[in-house]
Each structure stands twice: as structure tokens, then as C-alpha cells.
Short mmCIF file of C-alpha atoms in Angstrom, two decimals:
data_model
loop_
_atom_site.label_atom_id
_atom_site.label_comp_id
_atom_site.label_asym_id
_atom_site.label_seq_id
_atom_site.Cartn_x
_atom_site.Cartn_y
_atom_site.Cartn_z
CA MET A 581 -69.49 79.43 -20.10
CA ASP A 582 -70.59 76.96 -22.01
CA GLU A 583 -67.63 73.55 -22.30
CA ARG A 584 -69.67 71.37 -23.99
CA PRO A 585 -67.27 70.19 -27.03
CA ARG A 586 -68.32 71.75 -30.04
CA HIS A 587 -69.36 69.21 -33.03
CA ILE A 588 -66.62 69.58 -35.71
CA PRO A 589 -67.94 68.36 -38.89
CA PRO A 590 -66.19 65.82 -41.05
CA GLN A 591 -64.31 66.95 -43.61
CA HIS A 592 -64.80 66.11 -46.92
CA LEU A 593 -62.04 65.46 -49.48
CA SER A 594 -62.15 67.67 -52.98
CA PRO A 595 -62.73 66.23 -56.33
CA GLY A 596 -59.14 66.85 -56.87
CA GLN A 597 -57.92 65.53 -53.55
CA PHE A 598 -59.61 62.12 -53.98
CA LEU A 599 -58.43 62.00 -57.95
CA GLY A 600 -54.81 63.01 -56.51
CA LEU A 601 -54.87 60.23 -53.83
CA LEU A 602 -56.21 57.79 -56.27
CA ALA A 603 -53.65 58.46 -58.91
CA GLY A 604 -50.93 58.01 -56.34
CA ALA A 605 -52.36 54.59 -54.89
CA ILE A 606 -52.61 53.36 -58.68
CA MET A 607 -49.17 55.03 -59.33
CA LEU A 608 -48.07 53.27 -55.77
CA ILE A 609 -49.54 49.48 -57.21
CA VAL A 610 -48.24 49.62 -60.88
CA VAL A 611 -44.68 50.55 -59.18
CA GLY A 612 -44.88 47.54 -56.73
CA ILE A 613 -46.18 45.14 -59.75
CA CYS A 614 -43.05 46.08 -61.66
CA LEU A 615 -40.79 45.36 -58.80
CA LEU A 616 -42.11 41.72 -58.30
CA PRO A 617 -39.30 39.60 -58.22
CA HIS A 618 -39.04 36.61 -60.99
CA SER A 619 -36.81 33.87 -62.60
CA ARG A 620 -34.80 35.17 -65.26
CA PHE A 621 -34.67 31.76 -67.20
CA VAL A 622 -38.13 31.79 -66.88
CA ARG A 623 -38.45 35.19 -68.83
CA PHE A 624 -36.00 34.05 -71.80
CA ASN A 625 -38.11 30.83 -71.87
CA ASN A 626 -41.45 32.56 -71.93
CA LEU A 627 -41.24 33.42 -75.46
CA THR A 628 -42.71 30.75 -77.75
CA GLU A 629 -43.29 32.48 -81.22
CA PRO A 630 -40.98 30.77 -83.53
CA ALA A 631 -39.09 33.75 -84.65
CA VAL A 632 -38.09 34.38 -81.04
CA ILE A 633 -38.05 31.25 -78.96
CA LYS A 634 -34.66 30.66 -79.60
CA ALA A 635 -34.11 33.29 -76.79
CA GLY A 636 -34.47 30.33 -74.28
CA TRP A 637 -31.56 28.42 -75.66
CA ILE A 638 -29.08 31.21 -76.10
CA TYR A 639 -30.03 31.91 -72.08
CA GLU A 640 -28.85 28.34 -71.71
CA ARG A 641 -26.06 28.25 -73.66
CA ILE A 642 -24.66 31.21 -71.91
CA HIS A 643 -25.59 30.01 -68.50
CA HIS A 644 -25.90 26.43 -68.32
CA ASP A 645 -23.59 25.17 -71.24
CA GLN A 646 -20.19 25.16 -70.09
CA THR A 647 -18.69 24.54 -73.57
CA PRO A 648 -16.55 27.61 -74.22
CA ILE A 649 -18.01 30.41 -76.41
CA ASP A 650 -14.67 31.50 -78.75
CA ILE A 651 -16.60 33.34 -81.58
CA MET A 652 -20.30 34.76 -81.37
CA PHE A 653 -22.36 35.97 -84.27
CA ILE A 654 -25.53 38.42 -83.63
CA GLY A 655 -27.49 39.52 -85.96
CA THR A 656 -31.12 39.47 -88.03
CA SER A 657 -32.42 36.69 -90.03
CA ARG A 658 -29.61 37.51 -92.25
CA SER A 659 -27.24 35.83 -89.95
CA VAL A 660 -29.84 33.43 -88.76
CA PHE A 661 -29.78 31.59 -92.14
CA GLY A 662 -26.34 33.02 -93.65
CA VAL A 663 -24.20 31.93 -90.83
CA ASP A 664 -23.12 27.85 -90.04
CA SER A 665 -21.87 28.00 -86.69
CA ALA A 666 -20.58 24.28 -87.60
CA GLY A 667 -19.33 25.44 -91.08
CA VAL A 668 -17.09 28.00 -89.42
CA GLU A 669 -15.63 25.64 -86.78
CA SER A 670 -15.05 23.25 -89.34
CA ALA A 671 -13.08 25.36 -91.97
CA TYR A 672 -11.17 27.17 -88.98
CA ARG A 673 -10.21 23.14 -87.88
CA GLN A 674 -9.08 22.50 -91.36
CA ALA A 675 -7.06 25.71 -91.68
CA THR A 676 -5.29 25.71 -88.28
CA ARG A 677 -5.70 22.13 -86.81
CA GLN A 678 -7.04 23.90 -83.72
CA ASN A 679 -10.87 23.70 -82.43
CA LEU A 680 -12.91 26.77 -82.19
CA HIS A 681 -16.23 26.98 -80.52
CA VAL A 682 -18.59 29.28 -82.39
CA VAL A 683 -22.27 29.98 -81.69
CA ASN A 684 -24.77 32.12 -84.00
CA PHE A 685 -27.21 34.04 -81.44
CA ALA A 686 -28.78 35.89 -84.21
CA MET A 687 -32.47 36.25 -84.05
CA GLN A 688 -34.85 37.02 -86.54
CA HIS A 689 -36.37 40.55 -87.24
CA LEU A 690 -34.53 44.00 -87.19
CA GLY A 691 -33.82 45.59 -83.78
CA ARG A 692 -30.09 46.83 -82.18
CA ASP A 693 -31.57 46.74 -78.81
CA LEU A 694 -31.95 43.03 -78.73
CA HIS A 695 -28.32 43.07 -80.16
CA TYR A 696 -27.34 44.89 -76.88
CA LEU A 697 -29.30 42.80 -74.34
CA LEU A 698 -27.95 39.17 -76.06
CA ALA A 699 -24.20 40.76 -76.45
CA ARG A 700 -24.34 42.01 -72.99
CA GLU A 701 -25.78 38.74 -71.41
CA ALA A 702 -22.85 36.79 -72.93
CA LEU A 703 -20.07 39.57 -72.23
CA LEU A 704 -20.78 39.59 -68.72
CA ASN A 705 -21.20 35.76 -68.35
CA ARG A 706 -18.76 34.56 -70.67
CA THR A 707 -15.13 35.19 -72.03
CA ILE A 708 -15.49 35.85 -75.70
CA LYS A 709 -12.87 36.04 -77.74
CA LEU A 710 -14.85 37.61 -81.01
CA LEU A 711 -18.19 39.04 -81.56
CA VAL A 712 -19.29 39.60 -84.77
CA LEU A 713 -21.86 41.85 -85.21
CA GLU A 714 -24.45 41.94 -88.42
CA ILE A 715 -24.33 45.69 -89.91
CA THR A 716 -26.31 47.28 -92.66
CA GLU A 717 -25.46 50.34 -95.14
CA ASP A 718 -28.62 52.05 -93.63
CA GLU A 719 -29.63 51.56 -89.96
CA PRO A 720 -32.95 51.26 -89.56
CA ARG A 721 -35.16 52.67 -86.68
CA ASP A 722 -36.79 49.40 -86.58
CA LEU A 723 -36.59 48.30 -82.74
CA HIS A 724 -36.85 44.09 -81.96
CA PRO A 725 -39.94 42.92 -80.69
CA ALA A 726 -38.76 40.80 -78.23
CA PHE A 727 -36.85 43.58 -76.05
CA GLY A 728 -39.87 44.30 -74.14
CA PRO A 729 -40.51 40.58 -73.05
CA LEU A 730 -36.85 40.00 -72.40
CA ALA A 731 -35.33 43.16 -70.93
CA ASP A 732 -34.62 44.02 -67.27
CA VAL A 733 -36.81 46.69 -65.96
CA SER A 734 -34.19 49.08 -65.72
CA ASP A 735 -33.14 48.69 -69.67
CA ILE A 736 -36.95 49.58 -70.49
CA LEU A 737 -37.24 52.60 -68.31
CA LEU A 738 -33.55 53.83 -69.39
CA ALA A 739 -34.18 53.41 -72.96
CA PRO A 740 -33.72 56.44 -75.23
CA LEU A 741 -36.66 58.31 -76.04
CA ILE A 742 -35.89 60.43 -78.99
CA ILE A 743 -35.28 57.37 -81.66
CA ASN A 744 -36.86 54.76 -79.36
CA VAL A 745 -40.49 54.48 -81.02
CA SER A 746 -41.16 51.67 -79.10
CA TYR A 747 -40.68 52.81 -75.81
CA PHE A 748 -44.27 53.60 -74.17
CA ALA A 749 -45.67 50.49 -75.79
CA ASN A 750 -42.90 48.66 -73.81
CA LEU A 751 -43.43 50.44 -70.66
CA GLY A 752 -47.13 50.29 -70.88
CA ARG A 753 -46.94 46.41 -71.16
CA LEU A 754 -44.36 46.23 -68.51
CA PRO A 755 -46.66 45.89 -65.21
CA LEU A 756 -48.33 42.76 -67.05
CA ARG A 757 -45.17 41.31 -67.84
CA GLN A 758 -44.02 41.45 -64.26
CA MET A 759 -47.11 40.11 -63.00
CA GLN A 760 -47.11 37.06 -65.64
CA LEU A 761 -43.49 36.59 -65.04
CA PHE A 762 -43.95 36.51 -61.15
CA LEU A 763 -47.12 34.06 -61.12
CA ARG A 764 -44.92 31.75 -63.11
CA THR A 765 -42.19 31.82 -61.42
CA THR A 766 -44.29 31.39 -57.72
CA LEU A 767 -46.93 29.03 -59.21
CA PRO A 768 -45.01 26.89 -61.73
CA GLY A 769 -47.34 23.62 -61.04
CA VAL A 770 -50.32 25.88 -62.23
CA TYR A 771 -48.50 27.67 -65.42
CA GLY A 772 -46.35 24.18 -66.35
CA THR A 773 -43.38 26.52 -65.92
CA THR A 774 -40.18 24.80 -66.15
CA LEU A 775 -38.00 26.83 -63.43
CA LYS A 776 -34.39 24.60 -64.18
CA PHE A 777 -32.47 23.72 -67.24
CA THR A 778 -33.33 20.44 -68.21
CA PRO A 779 -30.27 19.18 -69.98
CA ALA A 780 -32.48 16.24 -71.96
CA LYS A 781 -34.40 19.40 -73.57
CA TYR A 782 -31.55 21.54 -74.27
#
């Protein structure tokens, strides 16, 4: 009886198995990138376009400026240029002889998704007496271009699909956004990132 060990030929993956493993590996890498931690301060201060750079100030006003927020305006460019916070405070003071602290958190461009983010950020962290939300007779489907850069990962993943014309675009940009924010947070000297609130620049 021949007891010599039999030679077992190596098993090769089929093209389908290889592609399946490759897709799984890529998916794990993408998920890992999307879970990379970063500073929310860096995220809100990462926008530099003139129309959205205000997001950094809004975050700092909510989290680092302890001045009360009694009335908060949120809306589009109509509210940005049409609401004078100091004027509202002055008119209220003249009418009631009491002080009121008013902020205008409106940002240019249409987009209820961003209004939701800003309102939630303020309401979860500050005591707001009155929220004034700009409305229009016909609500557009346009979403705000700053939602993708500012939203939490869960906000992007769980955003509604039916009316969200930007869902897949925001989802596709998410891994790159997470990687950039992670690097800016962990290597601030390389990217010139400010990690902490600086009162002199506020």
C-alpha cells in the first residue's frame, strides 16, 4: 500500500471570487476611512468660500462665546442681508428697556438640510428663546452645498433619498472629506490648521 502523501494541487480563486474579495476589501477600507475621527471645530472652520465661511463663526458663537442667544435667525441670503441683529436688539431695548441677544445664523444659498444642521447644533448646546426660520411660498428642492462638508457621517447616510438630489454626491465625497479632516486634525502643522478657539480671531 502506497502511504506516500498525495500532492494536493493549489487551489486558485475564480475570477468571481477574486472580484468579490477585492470588493469586500475595498468596502472595508472605505468604511474605515469614513470612521476616521476628527475635530468638529476643524470641520466647521474648513470652509473658506465667502458664501459659507460664516459656518466657522457660527460654530464658535455656539460653543465658545458664552454670550446668551435669545433669538436666532436661520435662512438664506435674504436673511443674511435683510436681518440686522444689532438693529433688532436696539429696537427691543428701546421698546422694553431690556436687553436681548440676537444672532443671525443665516447663510447664503437655499437648503433646508443646512438649516436643520445649524438649528440642531444651537438647540442642543444653547438655550434659545426664539428660533426665526425663513420660509418661502414655494419650497425649492435645492439642497445646500455646505451640507456635505458640515454634516455628521450619520446625517449623510440617513438623509432622505426621495427628494435628496445631492444624496449620492455627498456620499461619494464622504471618504475624501473624512480623510482630509483626519489629516488636518492629526497634522495641524503640515496643513496650517487651527485646532482651538482663538478669541483674538473671533
